[in-house]
Coordinates of C-alpha atoms (C1' of nucleotides) in Angstrom, one line a residue:
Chain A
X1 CA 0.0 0.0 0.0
X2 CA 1.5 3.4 -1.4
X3 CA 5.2 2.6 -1.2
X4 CA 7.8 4.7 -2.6
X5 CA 7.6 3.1 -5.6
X6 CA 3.9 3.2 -6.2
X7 CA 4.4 6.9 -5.0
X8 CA 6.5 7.7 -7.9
X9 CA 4.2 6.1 -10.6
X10 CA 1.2 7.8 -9.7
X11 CA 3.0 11.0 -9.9
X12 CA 2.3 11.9 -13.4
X13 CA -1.2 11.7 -13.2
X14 CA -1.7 15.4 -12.2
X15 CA -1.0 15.5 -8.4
X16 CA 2.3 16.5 -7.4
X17 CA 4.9 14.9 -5.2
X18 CA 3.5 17.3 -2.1
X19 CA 0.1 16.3 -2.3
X20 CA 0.9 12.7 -2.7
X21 CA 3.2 12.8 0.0
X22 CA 0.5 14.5 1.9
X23 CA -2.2 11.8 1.2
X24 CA -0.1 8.8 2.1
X25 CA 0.8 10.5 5.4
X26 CA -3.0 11.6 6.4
X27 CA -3.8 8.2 5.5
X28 CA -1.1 5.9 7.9
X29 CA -1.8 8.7 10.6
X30 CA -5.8 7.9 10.5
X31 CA -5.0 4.1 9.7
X32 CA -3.1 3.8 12.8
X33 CA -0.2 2.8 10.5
X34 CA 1.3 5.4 12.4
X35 CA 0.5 5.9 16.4
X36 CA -0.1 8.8 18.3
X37 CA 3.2 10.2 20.0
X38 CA 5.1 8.9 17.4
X39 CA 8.3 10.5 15.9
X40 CA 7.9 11.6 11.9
X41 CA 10.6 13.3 11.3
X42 CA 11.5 14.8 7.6
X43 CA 14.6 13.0 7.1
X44 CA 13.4 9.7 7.6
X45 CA 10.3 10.2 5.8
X46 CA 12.5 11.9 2.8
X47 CA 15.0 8.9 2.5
X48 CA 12.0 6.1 2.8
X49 CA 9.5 7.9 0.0
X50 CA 12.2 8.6 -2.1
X51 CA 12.0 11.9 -2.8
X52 CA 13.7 15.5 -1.2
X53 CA 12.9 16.6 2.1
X54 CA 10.7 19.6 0.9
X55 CA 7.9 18.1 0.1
X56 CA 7.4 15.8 3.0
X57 CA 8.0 19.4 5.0
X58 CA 5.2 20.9 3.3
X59 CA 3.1 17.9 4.0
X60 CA 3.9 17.8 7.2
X61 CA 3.0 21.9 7.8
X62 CA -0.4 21.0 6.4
X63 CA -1.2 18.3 8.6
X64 CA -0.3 20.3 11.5
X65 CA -2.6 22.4 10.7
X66 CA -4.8 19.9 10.6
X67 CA -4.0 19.1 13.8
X68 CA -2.9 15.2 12.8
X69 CA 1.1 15.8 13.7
X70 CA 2.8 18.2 16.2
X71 CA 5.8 19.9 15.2
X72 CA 8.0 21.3 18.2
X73 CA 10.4 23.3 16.1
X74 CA 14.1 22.3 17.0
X75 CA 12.9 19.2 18.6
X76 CA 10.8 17.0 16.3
X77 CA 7.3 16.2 14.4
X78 CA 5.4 13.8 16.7
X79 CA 2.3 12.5 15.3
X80 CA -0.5 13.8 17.7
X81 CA -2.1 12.1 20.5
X82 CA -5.8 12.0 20.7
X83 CA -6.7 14.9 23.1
X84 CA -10.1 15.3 24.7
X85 CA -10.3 18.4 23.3
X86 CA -10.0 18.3 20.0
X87 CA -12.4 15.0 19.7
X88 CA -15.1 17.3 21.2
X89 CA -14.3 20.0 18.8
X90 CA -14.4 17.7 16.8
X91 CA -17.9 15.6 17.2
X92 CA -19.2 19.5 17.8
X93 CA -18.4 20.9 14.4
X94 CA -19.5 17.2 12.5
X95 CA -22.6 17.3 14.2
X96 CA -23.5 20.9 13.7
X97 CA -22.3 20.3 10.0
X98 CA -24.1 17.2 8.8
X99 CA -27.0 17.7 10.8
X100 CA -27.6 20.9 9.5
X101 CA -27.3 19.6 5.8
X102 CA -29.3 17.3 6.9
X103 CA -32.4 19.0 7.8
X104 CA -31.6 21.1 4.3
X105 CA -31.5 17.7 2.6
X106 CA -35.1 17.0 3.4
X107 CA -37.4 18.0 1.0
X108 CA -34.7 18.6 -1.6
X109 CA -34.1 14.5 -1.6
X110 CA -35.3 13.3 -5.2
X111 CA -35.7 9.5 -5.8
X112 CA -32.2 9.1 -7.0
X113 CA -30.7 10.8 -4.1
X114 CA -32.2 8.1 -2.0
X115 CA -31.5 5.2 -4.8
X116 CA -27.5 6.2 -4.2
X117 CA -27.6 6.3 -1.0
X118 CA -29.3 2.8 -0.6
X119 CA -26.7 1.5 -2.7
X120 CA -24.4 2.6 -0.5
X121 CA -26.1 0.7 2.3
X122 CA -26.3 -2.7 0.3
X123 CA -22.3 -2.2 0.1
X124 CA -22.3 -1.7 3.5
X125 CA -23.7 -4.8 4.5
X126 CA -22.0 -6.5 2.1
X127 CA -19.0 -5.3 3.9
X128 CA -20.1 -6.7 6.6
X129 CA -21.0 -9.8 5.9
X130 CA -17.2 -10.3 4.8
X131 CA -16.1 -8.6 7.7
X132 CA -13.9 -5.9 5.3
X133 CA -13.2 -3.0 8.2
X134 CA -11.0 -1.2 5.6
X135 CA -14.3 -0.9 3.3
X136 CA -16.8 -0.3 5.6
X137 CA -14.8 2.4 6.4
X138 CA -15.0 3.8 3.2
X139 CA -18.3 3.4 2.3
X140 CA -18.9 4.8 5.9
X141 CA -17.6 7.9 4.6
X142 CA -18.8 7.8 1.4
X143 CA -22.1 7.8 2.9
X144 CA -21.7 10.9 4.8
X145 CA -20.2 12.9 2.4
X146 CA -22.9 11.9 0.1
X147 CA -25.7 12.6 2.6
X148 CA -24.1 16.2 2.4
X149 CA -24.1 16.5 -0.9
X150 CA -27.7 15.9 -1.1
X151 CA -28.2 18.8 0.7
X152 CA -26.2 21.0 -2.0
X153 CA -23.5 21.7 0.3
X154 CA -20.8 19.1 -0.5
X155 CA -18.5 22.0 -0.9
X156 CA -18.3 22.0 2.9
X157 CA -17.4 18.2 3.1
X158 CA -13.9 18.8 3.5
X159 CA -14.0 20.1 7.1
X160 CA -16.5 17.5 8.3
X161 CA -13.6 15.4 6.7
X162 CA -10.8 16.9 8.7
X163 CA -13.0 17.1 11.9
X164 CA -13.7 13.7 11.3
X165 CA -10.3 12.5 10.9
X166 CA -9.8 13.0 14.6
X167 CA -12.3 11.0 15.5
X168 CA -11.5 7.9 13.3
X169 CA -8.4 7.7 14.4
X170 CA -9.6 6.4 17.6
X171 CA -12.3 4.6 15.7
X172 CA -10.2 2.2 14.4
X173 CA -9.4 0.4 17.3
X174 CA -13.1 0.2 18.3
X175 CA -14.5 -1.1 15.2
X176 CA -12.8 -4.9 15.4
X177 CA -16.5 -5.7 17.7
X178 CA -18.1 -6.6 14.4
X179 CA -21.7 -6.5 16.3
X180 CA -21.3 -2.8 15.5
X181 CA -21.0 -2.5 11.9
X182 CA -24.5 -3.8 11.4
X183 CA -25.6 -1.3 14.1
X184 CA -24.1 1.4 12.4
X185 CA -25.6 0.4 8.8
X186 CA -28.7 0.0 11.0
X187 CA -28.6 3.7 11.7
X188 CA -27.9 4.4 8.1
X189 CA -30.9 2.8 6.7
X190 CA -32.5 4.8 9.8
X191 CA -31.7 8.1 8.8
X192 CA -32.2 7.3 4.8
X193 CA -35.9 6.2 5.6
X194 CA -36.8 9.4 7.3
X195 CA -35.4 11.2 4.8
X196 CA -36.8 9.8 2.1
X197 CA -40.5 10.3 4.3
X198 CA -39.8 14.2 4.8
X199 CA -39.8 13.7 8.4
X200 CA -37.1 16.3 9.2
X201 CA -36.8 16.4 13.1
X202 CA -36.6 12.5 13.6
X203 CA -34.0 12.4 10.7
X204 CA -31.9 14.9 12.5
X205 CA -32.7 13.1 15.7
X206 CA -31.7 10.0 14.5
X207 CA -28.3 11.1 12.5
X208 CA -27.3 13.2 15.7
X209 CA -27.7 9.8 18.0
X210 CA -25.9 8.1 15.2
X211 CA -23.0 10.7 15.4
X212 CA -23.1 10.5 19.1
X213 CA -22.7 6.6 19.2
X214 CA -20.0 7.1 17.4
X215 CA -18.8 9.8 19.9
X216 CA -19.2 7.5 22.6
X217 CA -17.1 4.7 20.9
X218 CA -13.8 7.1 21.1
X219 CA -14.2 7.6 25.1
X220 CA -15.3 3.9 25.7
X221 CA -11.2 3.6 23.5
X222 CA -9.9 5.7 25.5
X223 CA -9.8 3.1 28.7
X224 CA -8.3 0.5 26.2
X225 CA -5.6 2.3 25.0
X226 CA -4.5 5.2 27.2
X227 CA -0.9 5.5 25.8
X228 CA -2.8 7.2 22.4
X229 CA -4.8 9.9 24.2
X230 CA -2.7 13.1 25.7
X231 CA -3.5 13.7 29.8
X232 CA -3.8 17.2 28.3
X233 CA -1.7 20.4 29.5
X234 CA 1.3 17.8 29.7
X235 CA 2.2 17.9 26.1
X236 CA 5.6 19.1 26.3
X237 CA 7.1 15.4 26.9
X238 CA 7.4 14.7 23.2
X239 CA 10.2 11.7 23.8
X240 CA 12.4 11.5 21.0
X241 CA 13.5 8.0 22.1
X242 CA 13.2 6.6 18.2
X243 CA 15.3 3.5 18.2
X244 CA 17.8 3.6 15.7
X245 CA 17.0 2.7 11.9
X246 CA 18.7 -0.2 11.1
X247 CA 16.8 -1.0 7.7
X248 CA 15.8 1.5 5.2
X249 CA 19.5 2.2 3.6
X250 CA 20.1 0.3 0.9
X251 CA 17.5 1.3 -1.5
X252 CA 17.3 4.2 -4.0
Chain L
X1 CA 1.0 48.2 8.4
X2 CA 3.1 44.9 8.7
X3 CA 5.9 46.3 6.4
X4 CA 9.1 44.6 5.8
X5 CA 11.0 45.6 9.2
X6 CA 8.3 45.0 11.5
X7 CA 8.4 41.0 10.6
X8 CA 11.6 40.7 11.7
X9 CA 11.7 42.7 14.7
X10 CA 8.3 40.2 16.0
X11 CA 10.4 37.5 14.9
X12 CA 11.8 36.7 18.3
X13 CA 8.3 36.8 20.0
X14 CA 7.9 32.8 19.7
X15 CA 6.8 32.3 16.1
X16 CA 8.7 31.8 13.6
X17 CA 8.9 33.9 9.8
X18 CA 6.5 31.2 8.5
X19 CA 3.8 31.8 10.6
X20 CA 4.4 35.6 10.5
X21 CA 4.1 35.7 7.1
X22 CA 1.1 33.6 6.3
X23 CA -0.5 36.6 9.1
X24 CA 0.5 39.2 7.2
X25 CA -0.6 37.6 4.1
X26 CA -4.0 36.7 5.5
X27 CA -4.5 39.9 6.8
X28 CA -3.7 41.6 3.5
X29 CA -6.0 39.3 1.5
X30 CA -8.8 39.7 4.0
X31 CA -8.5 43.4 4.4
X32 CA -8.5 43.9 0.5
X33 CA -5.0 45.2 0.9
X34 CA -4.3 42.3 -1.9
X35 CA -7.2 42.4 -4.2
X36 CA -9.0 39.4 -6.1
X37 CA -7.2 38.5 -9.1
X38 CA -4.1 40.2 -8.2
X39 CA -0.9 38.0 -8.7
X40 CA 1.2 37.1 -5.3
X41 CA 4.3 35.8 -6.6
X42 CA 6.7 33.7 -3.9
X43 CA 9.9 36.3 -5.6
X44 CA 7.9 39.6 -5.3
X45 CA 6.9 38.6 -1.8
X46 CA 10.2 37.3 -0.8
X47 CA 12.2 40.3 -1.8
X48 CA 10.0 42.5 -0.4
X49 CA 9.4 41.1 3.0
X50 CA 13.4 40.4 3.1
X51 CA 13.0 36.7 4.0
X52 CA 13.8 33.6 1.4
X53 CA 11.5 31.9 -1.2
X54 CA 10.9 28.9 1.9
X55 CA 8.4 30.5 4.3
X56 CA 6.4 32.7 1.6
X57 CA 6.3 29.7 -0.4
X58 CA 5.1 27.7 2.9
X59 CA 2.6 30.1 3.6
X60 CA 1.2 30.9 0.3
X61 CA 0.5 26.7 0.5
X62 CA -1.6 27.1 4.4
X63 CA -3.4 30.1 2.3
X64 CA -4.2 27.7 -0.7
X65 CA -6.0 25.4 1.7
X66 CA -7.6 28.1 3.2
X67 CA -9.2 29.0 0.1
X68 CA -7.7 32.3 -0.6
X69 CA -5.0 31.8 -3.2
X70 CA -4.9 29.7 -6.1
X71 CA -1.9 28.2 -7.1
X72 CA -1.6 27.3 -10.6
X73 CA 1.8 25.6 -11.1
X74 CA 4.3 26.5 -13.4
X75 CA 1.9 29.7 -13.7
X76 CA 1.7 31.6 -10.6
X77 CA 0.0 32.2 -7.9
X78 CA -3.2 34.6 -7.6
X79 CA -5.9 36.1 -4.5
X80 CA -8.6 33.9 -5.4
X81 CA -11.7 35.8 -6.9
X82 CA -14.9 35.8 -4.6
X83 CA -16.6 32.3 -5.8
X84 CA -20.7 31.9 -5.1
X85 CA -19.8 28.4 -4.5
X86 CA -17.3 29.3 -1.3
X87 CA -19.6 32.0 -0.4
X88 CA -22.5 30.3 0.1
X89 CA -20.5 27.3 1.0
X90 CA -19.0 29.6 3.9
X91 CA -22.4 31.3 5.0
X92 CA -23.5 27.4 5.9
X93 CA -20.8 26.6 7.5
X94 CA -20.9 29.6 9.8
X95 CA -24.4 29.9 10.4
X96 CA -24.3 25.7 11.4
X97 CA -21.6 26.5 13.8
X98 CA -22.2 29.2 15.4
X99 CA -26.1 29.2 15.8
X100 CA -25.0 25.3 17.2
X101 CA -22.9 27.0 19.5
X102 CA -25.5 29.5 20.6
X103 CA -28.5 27.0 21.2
X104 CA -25.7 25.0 23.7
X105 CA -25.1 28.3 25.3
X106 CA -28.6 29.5 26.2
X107 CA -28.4 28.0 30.2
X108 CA -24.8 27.9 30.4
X109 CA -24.8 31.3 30.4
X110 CA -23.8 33.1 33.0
X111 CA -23.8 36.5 34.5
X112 CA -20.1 37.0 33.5
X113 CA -20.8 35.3 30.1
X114 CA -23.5 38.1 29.2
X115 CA -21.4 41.0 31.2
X116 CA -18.5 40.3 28.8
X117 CA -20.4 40.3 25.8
X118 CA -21.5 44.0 26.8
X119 CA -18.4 45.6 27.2
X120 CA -17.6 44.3 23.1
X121 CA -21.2 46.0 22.5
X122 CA -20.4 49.2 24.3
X123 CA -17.2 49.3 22.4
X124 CA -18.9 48.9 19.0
X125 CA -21.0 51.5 19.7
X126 CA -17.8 53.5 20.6
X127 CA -16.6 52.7 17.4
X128 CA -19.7 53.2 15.2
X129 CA -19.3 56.7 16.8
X130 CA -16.2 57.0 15.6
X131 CA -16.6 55.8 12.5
X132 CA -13.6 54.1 13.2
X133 CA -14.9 50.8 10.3
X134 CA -11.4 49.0 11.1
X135 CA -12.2 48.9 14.6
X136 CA -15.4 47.6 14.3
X137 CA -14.7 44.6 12.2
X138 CA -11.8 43.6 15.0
X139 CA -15.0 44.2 17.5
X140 CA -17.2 41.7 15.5
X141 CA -14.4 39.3 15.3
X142 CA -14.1 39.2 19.0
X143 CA -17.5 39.5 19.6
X144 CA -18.7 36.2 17.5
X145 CA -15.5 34.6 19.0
X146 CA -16.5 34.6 22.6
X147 CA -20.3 34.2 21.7
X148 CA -19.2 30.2 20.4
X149 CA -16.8 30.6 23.6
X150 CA -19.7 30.6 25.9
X151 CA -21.1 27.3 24.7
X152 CA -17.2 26.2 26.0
X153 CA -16.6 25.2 21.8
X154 CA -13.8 27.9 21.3
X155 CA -11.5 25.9 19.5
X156 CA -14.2 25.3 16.9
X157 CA -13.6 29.1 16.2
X158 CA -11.0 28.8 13.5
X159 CA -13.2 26.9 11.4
X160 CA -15.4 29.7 11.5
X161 CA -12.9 32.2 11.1
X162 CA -11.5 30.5 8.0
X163 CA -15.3 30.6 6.8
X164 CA -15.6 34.2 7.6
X165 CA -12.6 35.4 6.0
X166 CA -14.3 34.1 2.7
X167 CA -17.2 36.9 3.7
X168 CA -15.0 39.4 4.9
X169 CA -13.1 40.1 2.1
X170 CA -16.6 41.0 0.2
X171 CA -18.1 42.8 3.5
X172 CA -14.6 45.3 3.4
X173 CA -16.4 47.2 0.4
X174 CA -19.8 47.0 2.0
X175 CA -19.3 48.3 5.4
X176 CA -18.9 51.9 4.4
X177 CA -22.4 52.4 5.0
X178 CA -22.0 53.6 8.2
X179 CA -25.8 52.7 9.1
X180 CA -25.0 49.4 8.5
X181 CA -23.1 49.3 11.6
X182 CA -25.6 50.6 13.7
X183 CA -28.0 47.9 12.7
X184 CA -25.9 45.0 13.2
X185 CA -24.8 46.4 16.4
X186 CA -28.4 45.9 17.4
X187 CA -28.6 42.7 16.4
X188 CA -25.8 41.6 18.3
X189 CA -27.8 43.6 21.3
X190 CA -30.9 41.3 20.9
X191 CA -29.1 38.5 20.8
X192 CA -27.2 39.1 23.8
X193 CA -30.1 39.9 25.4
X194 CA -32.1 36.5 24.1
X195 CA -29.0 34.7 25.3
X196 CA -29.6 36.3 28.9
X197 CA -33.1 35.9 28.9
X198 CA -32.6 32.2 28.0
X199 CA -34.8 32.5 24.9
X200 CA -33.2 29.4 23.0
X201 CA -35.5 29.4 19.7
X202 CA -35.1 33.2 19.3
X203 CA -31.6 33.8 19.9
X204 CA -31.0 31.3 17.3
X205 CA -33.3 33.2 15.0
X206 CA -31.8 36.7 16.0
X207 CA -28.0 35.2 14.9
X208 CA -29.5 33.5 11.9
X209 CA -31.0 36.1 10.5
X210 CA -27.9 38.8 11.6
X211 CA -25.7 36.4 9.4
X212 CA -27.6 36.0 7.0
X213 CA -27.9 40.2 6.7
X214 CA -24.5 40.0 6.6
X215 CA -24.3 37.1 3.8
X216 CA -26.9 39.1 1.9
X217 CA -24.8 42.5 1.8
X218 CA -22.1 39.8 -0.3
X219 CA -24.8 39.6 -2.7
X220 CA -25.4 43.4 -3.2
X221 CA -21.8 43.8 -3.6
X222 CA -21.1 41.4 -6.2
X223 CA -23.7 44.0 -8.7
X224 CA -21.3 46.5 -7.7
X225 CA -17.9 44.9 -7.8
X226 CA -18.1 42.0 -10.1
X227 CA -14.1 41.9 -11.3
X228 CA -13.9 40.5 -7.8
X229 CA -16.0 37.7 -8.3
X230 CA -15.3 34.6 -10.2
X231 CA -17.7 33.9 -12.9
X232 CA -17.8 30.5 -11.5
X233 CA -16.1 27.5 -14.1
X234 CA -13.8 30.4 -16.2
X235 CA -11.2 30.2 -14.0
X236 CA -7.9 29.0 -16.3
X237 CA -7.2 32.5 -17.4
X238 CA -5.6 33.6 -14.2
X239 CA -3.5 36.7 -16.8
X240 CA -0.1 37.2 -15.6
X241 CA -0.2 40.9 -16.8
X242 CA 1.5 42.1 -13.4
X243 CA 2.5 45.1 -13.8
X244 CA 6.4 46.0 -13.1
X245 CA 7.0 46.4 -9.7
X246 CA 9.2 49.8 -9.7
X247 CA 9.2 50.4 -6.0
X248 CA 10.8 48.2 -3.2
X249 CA 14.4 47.7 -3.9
X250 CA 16.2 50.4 -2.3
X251 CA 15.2 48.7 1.0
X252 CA 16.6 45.9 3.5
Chain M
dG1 C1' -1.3 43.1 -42.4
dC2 C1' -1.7 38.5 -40.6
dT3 C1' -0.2 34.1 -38.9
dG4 C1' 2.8 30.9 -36.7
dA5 C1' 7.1 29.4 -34.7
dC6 C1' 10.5 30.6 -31.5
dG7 C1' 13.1 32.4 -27.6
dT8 C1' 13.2 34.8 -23.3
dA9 C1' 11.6 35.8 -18.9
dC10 C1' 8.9 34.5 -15.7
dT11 C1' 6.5 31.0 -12.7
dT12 C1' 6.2 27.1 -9.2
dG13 C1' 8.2 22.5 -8.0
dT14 C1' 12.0 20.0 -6.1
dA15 C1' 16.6 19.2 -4.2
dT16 C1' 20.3 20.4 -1.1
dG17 C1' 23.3 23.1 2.0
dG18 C1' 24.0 25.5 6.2
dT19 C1' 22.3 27.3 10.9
dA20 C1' 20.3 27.7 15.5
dG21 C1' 18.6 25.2 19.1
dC22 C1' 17.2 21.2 22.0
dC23 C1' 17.9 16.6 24.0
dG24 C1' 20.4 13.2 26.2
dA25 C1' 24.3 10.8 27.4
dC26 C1' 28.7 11.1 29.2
dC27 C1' 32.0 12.5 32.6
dG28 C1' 34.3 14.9 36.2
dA29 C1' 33.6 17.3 40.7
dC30 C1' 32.0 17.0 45.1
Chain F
dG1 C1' 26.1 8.3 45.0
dT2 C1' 24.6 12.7 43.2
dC3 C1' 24.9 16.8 40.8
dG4 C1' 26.4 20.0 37.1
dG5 C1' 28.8 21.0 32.8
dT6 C1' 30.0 19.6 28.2
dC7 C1' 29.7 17.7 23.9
dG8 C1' 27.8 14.9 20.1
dG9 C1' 23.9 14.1 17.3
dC10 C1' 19.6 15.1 16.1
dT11 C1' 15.8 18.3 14.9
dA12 C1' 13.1 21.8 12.2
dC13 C1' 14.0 26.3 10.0
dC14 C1' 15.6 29.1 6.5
dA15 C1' 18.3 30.1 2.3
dT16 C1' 19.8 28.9 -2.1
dA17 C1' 20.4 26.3 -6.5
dC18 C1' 18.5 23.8 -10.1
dA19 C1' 14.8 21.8 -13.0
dA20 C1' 10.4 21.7 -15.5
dG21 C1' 7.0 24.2 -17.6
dT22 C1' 4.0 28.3 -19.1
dA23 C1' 3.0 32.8 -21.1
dC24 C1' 4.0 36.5 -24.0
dG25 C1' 6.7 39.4 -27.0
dT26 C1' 9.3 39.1 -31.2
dC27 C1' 10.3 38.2 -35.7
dA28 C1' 10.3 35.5 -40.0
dG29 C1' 7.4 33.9 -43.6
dC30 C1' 3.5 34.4 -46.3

DNA sequence: GCTGACGTACTTGTATGGTAGCCGACCGAC
DNA sequence: GTCGGTCGGCTACCATACAAGTACGTCAGC
């Protein structure tokens, strides 16, 4: 999954090295690939991508501001723990977001608005049914950004997305209970049925309960798995223990 | 404001010339100083601000994601024109959030909260006095911030702030109508007061329909001022027709 | 006069060099 | 044993050099 090499080959297809750079990173940092608290330094990332130190900086800047990495100038890049709160933030700005596109959505849904979107749900429980987390996580967001979109507003996706990304990172510990996924696709159908009937405050009731089980999931994490979350206010303990590379030299 | 020597003597204060830059661009492209259209090169900026190609070219990137340059590679780099799409798609986004905030903050309220909130009134009205326009926008700034503040959702506020600054930049021209500030001041009055009085469903109305006054005044200045806007989907003709830049050499 | 090819000057993208500053281990003094 | 200074190695920051590509003025050909 997006190596160096592959990163190379899908260069020419109008993306340049920065924002390629910049999706692989945003993806291992919400796939866990890489944990909270630890070290991403530009050198290293340079050398194993393949490619100058300048874009992976640039990267790195935008997903600070992001909020997905910290960078303690001097020091190091530390890929963020989960703090309290920005999940809050977080769950605050999704909610307000795609609930209020929501309640714009109804009455605006035609037919094929709803067809797509049941489509999506099918896939969903297909997804299920062969227990593929990776692409029930997709569909999970293709879902939402599509349930936007209905609304008109799917120009505003983008920062539900980046809100969001806080919250999945914890997410994908949680998910492994399969029970859930059905309950979640449960929900879906939920939300799509009262949309599709026009009834616009149990819709929003029932995607904001949705959005809050979902909320609930990242404290229930937070038990499990301490070492990811940040005890707040003590952030300046960054620990650049990395253990020496050994591999990762003779390439290139 | 913010010339050339200024950003270096700040420099010591903590942040670094990345971060001062990418202010001083911000607040040049919000404030109109940089108009629509106009080309922001990285040398032209460089030169004149007596720093290297690196943090303009790092900043010009955090403005790109914010909406409010394009960069067009190998071409140059331009103030975004005033799109309808980011317009409207910035209106939702703040009215969602911040009306959000206010319905969590009717109750949690409290006598401080509302006290706070008057002094920013009293100092509007100072400032409508005054005429003093500049003033006044820094005012409604603060005074929307610690609005969401009250529901305790502050760090949600750059999301709206990078919203806004899509508005702003319109609202610049329209604001010389000095009535205009009266009025809104009043609005911000009642909802204050709907806040205190604990009047959930009408506080929300009063904000709602204060930003959408305020989203509406975009609209009448787009009649007046259309080189600013974008007429949406003719964007690839970004004209490099800079003009020489004769001054700012002698300098540094 | 008009059209089309070409060259120059500009642009952003990427790579690399040098600097200031922080951490942590080592080592000597007490 | 404990504390304090020093030094090596690492970091991100900034500056600079080079590369790839576009626009636009110029000029030759018609």
């Amino acid at each position: 999954m997006a190596s160096a090499e592959g990163l190379h080959a899908a260069r020419s297809r109008g993306r340049n090295t920065r924002q390629l750079v910049h999706e692989v990173l945003r993806s291992r940092i919400v796939g866990l690939e890489l944990e909270p608290g630890s070290a991403v330094s530009e050198n290293d990332l340079a050398a194993e991508l393949g490619v100058s130190r300048t874009p992976v900086r640039e990267s790195l800047i935008l997903l600070a501001d992001e909020g997905l990495v910290d960078i303690y100038p001097q020091m190091g890049t530390f890929v963020s723990r989960i703090r309290e709160r920005d999940v809050a933030s977080a769950q605050f700005i999704r909610e307000a977001l795609e609930c209020a596109a929501l309640r714009e959505a109804v009455g605006k849904a035609g037919a094929r608005d709803v067809a797509e979107l049941r489509v999506l749900l099918t896939a969903q429980e297909e997804a299920d049914r062969q227990a593929d987390m990776e692409g029930f996580f997709q569909l999970d967001e293709e879902f939402h950004a599509r349930l936007m979109a209905v609304s008109g507003h799917a120009s505003a996706w983008p920062v539900v997305s980046q809100a969001k990304a806080q919250l999945d990172r914890a997410r994908r510990l949680s998910l492994p209970m399969t029970q859930q996924m059905s309950l979640l696709i449960g929900q879906h159908r939920e939300v799509v049925d009262l949309l599709e009937a026009g009834d616009l405050d149990r819709a929003d009731e029932a995607l904001r309960s949705h959005l809050r089980l979902v909320f609930s999931d990242v404290e229930k994490i937070r038990s499990k798995h301490p070492e990811l979350f940040s005890d707040e206010d003590a952030p300046l303990r960054p620990r650049r223990d990395s253990p020496r590379r050994t591999a990762a030299r003779g390439d290139r």
